[in-house]
GROMACS .gro file of C-alpha atoms in nm:
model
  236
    1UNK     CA    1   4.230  -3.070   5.215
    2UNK     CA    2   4.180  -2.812   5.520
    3UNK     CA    3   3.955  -2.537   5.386
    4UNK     CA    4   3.981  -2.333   5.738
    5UNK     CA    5   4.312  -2.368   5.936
    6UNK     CA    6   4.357  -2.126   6.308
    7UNK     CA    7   4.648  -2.140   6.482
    8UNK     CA    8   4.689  -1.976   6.826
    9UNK     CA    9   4.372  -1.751   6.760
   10UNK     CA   10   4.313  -1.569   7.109
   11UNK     CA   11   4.060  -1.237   7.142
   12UNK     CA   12   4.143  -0.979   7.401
   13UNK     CA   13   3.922  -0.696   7.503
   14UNK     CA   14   4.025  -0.402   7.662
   15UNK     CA   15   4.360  -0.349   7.797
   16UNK     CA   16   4.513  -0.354   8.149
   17UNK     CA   17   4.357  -0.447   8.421
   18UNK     CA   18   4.017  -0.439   8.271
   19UNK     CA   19   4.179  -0.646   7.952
   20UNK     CA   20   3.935  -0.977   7.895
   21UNK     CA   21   4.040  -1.254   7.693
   22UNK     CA   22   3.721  -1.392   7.539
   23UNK     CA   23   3.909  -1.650   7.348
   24UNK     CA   24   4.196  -1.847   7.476
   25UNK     CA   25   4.494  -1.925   7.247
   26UNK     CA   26   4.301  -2.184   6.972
   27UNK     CA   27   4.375  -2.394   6.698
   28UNK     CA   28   4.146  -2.552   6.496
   29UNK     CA   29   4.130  -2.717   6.148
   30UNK     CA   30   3.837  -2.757   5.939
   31UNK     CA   31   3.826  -3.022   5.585
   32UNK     CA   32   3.638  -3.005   5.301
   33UNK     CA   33   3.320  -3.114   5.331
   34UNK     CA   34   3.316  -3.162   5.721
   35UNK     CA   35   3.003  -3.011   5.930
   36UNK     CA   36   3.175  -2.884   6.263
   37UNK     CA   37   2.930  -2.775   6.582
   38UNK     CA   38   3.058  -2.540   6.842
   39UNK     CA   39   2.886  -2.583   7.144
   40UNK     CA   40   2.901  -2.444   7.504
   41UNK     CA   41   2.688  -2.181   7.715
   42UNK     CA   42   2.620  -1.824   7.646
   43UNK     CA   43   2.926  -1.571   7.640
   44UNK     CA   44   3.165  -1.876   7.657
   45UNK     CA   45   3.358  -1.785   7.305
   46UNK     CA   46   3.149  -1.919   7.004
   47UNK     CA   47   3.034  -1.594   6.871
   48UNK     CA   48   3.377  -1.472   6.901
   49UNK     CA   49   3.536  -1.769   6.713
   50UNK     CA   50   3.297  -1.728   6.455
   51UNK     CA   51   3.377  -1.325   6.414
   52UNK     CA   52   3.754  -1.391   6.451
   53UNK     CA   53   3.749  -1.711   6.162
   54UNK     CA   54   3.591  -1.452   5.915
   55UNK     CA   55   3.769  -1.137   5.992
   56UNK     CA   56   3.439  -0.927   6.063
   57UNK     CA   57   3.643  -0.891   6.405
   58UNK     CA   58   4.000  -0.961   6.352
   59UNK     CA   59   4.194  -1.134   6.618
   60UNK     CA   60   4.401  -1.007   6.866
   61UNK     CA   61   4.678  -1.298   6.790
   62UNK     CA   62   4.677  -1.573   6.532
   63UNK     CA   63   4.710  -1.675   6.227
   64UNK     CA   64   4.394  -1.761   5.966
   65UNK     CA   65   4.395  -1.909   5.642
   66UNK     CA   66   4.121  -2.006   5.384
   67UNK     CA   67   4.084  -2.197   5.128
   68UNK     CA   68   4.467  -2.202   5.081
   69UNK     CA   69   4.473  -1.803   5.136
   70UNK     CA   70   4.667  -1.687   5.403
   71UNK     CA   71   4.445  -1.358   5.568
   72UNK     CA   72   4.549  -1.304   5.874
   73UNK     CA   73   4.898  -1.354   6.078
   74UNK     CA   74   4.855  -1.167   6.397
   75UNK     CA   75   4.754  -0.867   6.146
   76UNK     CA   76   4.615  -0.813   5.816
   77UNK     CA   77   4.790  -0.956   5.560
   78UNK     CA   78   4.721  -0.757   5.285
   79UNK     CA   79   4.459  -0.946   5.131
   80UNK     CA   80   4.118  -0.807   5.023
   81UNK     CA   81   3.908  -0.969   5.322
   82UNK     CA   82   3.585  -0.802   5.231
   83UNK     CA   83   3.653  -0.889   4.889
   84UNK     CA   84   3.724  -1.242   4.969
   85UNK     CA   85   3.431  -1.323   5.220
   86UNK     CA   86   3.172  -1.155   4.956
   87UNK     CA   87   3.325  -1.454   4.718
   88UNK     CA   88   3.385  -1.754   4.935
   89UNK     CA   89   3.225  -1.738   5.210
   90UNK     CA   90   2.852  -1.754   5.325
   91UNK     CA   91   2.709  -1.607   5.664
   92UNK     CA   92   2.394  -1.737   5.902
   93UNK     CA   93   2.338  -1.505   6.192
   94UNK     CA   94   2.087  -1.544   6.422
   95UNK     CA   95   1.970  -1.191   6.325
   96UNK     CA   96   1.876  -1.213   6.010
   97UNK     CA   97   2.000  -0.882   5.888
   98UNK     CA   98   1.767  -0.856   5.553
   99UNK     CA   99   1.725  -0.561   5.386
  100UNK     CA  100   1.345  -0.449   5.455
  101UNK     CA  101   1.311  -0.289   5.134
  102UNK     CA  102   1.426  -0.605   4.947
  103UNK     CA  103   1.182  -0.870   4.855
  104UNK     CA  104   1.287  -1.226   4.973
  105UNK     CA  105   1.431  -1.291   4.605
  106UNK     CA  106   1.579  -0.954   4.602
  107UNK     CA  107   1.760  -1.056   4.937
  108UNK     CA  108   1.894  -1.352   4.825
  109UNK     CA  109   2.013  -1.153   4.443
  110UNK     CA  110   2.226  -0.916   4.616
  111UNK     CA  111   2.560  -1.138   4.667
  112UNK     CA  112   2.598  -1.249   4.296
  113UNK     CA  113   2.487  -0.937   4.185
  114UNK     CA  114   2.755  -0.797   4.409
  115UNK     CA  115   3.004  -1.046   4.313
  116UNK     CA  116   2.931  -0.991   3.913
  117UNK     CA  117   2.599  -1.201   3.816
  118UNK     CA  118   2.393  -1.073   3.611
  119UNK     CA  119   2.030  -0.977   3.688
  120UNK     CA  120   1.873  -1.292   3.480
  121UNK     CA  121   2.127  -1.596   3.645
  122UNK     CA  122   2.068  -1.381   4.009
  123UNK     CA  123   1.692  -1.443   3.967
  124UNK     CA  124   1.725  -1.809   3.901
  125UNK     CA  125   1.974  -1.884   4.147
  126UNK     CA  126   1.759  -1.694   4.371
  127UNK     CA  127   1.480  -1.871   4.309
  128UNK     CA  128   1.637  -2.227   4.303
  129UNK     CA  129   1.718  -2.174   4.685
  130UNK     CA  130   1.411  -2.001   4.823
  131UNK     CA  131   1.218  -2.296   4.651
  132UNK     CA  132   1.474  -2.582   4.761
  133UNK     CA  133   1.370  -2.400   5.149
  134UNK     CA  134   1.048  -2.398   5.097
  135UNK     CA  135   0.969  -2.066   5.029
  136UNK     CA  136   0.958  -2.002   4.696
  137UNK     CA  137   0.602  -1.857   4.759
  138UNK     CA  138   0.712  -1.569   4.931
  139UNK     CA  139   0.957  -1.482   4.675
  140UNK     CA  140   0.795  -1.083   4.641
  141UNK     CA  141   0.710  -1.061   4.970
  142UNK     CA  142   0.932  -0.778   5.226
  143UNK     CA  143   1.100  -0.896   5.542
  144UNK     CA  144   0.836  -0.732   5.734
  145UNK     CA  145   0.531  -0.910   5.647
  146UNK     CA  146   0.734  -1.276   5.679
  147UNK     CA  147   0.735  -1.465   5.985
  148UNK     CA  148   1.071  -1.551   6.215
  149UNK     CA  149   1.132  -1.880   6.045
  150UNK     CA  150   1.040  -1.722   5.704
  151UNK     CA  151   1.321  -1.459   5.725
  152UNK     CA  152   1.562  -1.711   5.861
  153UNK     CA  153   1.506  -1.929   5.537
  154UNK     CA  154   1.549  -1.596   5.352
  155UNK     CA  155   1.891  -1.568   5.501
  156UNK     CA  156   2.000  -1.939   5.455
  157UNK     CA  157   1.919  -1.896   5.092
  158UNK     CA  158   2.134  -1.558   5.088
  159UNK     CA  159   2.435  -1.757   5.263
  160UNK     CA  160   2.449  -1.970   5.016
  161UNK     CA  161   2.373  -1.752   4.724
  162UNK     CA  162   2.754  -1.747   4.635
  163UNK     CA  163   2.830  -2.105   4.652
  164UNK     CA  164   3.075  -2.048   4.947
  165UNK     CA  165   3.408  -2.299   5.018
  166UNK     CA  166   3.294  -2.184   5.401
  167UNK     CA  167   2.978  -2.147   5.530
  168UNK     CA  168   2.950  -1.998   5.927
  169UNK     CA  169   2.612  -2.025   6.088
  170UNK     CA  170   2.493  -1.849   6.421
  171UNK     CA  171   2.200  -2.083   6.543
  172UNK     CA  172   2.106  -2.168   6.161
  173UNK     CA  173   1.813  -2.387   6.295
  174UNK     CA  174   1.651  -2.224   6.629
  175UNK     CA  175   1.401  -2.036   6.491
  176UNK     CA  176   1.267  -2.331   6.246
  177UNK     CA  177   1.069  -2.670   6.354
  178UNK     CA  178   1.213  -3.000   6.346
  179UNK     CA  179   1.124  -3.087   5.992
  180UNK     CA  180   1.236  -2.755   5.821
  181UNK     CA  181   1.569  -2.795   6.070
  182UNK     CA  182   1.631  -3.130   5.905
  183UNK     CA  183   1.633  -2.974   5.587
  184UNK     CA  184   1.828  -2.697   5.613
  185UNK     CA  185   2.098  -2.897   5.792
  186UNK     CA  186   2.056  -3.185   5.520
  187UNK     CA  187   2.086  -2.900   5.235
  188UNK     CA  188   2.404  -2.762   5.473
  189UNK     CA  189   2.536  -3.143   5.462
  190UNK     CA  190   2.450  -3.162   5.062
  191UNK     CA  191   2.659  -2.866   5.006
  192UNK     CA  192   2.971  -2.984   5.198
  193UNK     CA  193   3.005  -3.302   5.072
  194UNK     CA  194   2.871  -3.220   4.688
  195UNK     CA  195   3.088  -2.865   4.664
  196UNK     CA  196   3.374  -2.999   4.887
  197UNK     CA  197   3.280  -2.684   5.154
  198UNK     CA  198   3.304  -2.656   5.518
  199UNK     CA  199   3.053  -2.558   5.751
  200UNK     CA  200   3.151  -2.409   6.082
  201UNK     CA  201   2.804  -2.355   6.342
  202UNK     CA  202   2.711  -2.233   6.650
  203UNK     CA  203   2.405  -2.422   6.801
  204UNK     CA  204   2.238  -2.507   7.102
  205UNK     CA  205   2.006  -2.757   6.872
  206UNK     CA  206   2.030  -3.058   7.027
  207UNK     CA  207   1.806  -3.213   6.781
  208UNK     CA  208   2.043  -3.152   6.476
  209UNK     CA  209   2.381  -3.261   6.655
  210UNK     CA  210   2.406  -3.572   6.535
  211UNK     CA  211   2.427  -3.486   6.194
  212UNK     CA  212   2.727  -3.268   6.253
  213UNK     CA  213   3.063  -3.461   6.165
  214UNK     CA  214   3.271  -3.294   6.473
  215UNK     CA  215   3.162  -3.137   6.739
  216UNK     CA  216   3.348  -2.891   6.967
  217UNK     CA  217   3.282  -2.706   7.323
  218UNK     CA  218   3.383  -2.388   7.411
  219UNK     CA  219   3.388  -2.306   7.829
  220UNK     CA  220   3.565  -1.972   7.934
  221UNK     CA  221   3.677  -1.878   7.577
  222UNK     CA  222   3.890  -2.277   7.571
  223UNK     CA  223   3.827  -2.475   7.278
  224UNK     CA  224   3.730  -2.850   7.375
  225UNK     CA  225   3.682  -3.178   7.097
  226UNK     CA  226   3.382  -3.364   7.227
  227UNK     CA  227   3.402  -3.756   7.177
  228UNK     CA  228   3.044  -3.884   6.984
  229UNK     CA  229   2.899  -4.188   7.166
  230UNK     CA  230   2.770  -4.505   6.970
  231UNK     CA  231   2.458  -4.368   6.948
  232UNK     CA  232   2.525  -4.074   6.755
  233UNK     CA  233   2.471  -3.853   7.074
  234UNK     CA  234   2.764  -3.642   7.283
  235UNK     CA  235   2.989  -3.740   7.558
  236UNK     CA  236   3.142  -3.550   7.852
   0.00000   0.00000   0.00000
């Protein structure tokens, strides 16, 4: 079962002669419980396929569904978007984006709150994550007084506060060593395959591709399958 399906999904900025298409016509399909990688230099597209797949910056052409929900063909739809991504899907940016007045638990609440928990099953959840990402310790402490890799762990466990059917990650390991990279992408590959969810990233992690099921590379805003050698590794 596809939970992400793109057809023709292009991004054009500006208009006229200045007009820049960031994102070639793309297509793209995504199952349940398959770990994609998007790969490819800075300013090539990723960011942009990322924004377009979850609506935070609609495409300029294309059509999107999720999870069986039609959202976007080549304009809204109709559908509640915000609605729907605060339900089903979960976010990793390489900003972190906490709220500094929020506690690291309080950070991770604020999605099932949002989507209806109440305060007590919020907490737990909370807590079940930040201590599955080794931070449980920090639970009470503010965004300010935590480290890089700290806050990033904050936002993993946010992401996934909602048990999301798609999970899109900007660079969910760079700020995190090798050992706490292997876990969050092991937790990431837990989820898919346990919870039958997708997971779309962005990295330039070399250490963590080869636990990705498909890998992709984007050059010039075009959208490229990469073949996996024996080894586990990439090939040109």
């Amino acid at each position: 079962m596809a939970i992400v399906e793109i057809d023709n999904v292009s991004q054009t900025f500006g208009s006229g002669d200045s007009a820049v298409q960031a994102l070639k016509p793309t297509s793209l399909s995504v199952e349940a419980g398959e770990l994609v990688a998007l790969l490819g230099p800075s300013g090539s597209g990723k960011s942009t396929l990322l924004l377009a797949i979850s609506l935070i910056q609609p495409p300029t052409t294309g059509r999107i569904t999720i999870a069986g929900e039609l959202l976007y063909d080549n304009g809204p739809t109709g559908v509640d978007v915000r609605g729907f991504r605060r339900r089903r899907v979960g976010f990793i940016f390489q900003q972190h984006n906490l709220i500094p007045f929020l506690n690291a638990r309080e950070n991770v609440m604020l999605v099932p709150q949002l989507n209806g928990a109440g305060r007590r099953d919020a907490t737990r959840r909370a807590q079940e994550l930040l201590d599955d990402l080794e931070i449980g310790h920090r639970a009470t402490a503010l965004p300010a007084v935590m480290s890089g890799g700290e806050q990033q762990r904050v936002a993993i466990g946010r992401a996934l506060s909602n048990d999301p059917v798609l999970i899109l990650a900007d660079e969910p390991t760079a700020a995190l060593d090798t050992a706490r990279g292997m876990k969050v992408m092991a937790m990431l590959r837990s989820i898919a395959r346990e919870r039958r969810s997708a997971v779309i990233a962005v990295t330039h992690d070399q250490r963590m591709i080869q636990d990705f099921d498909t890998v992709y590379h984007l050059d010039d805003g075009r959208l490229a399958q990469v073949e996996r050698s024996a080894q586990g590794g990439t090939a040109a």
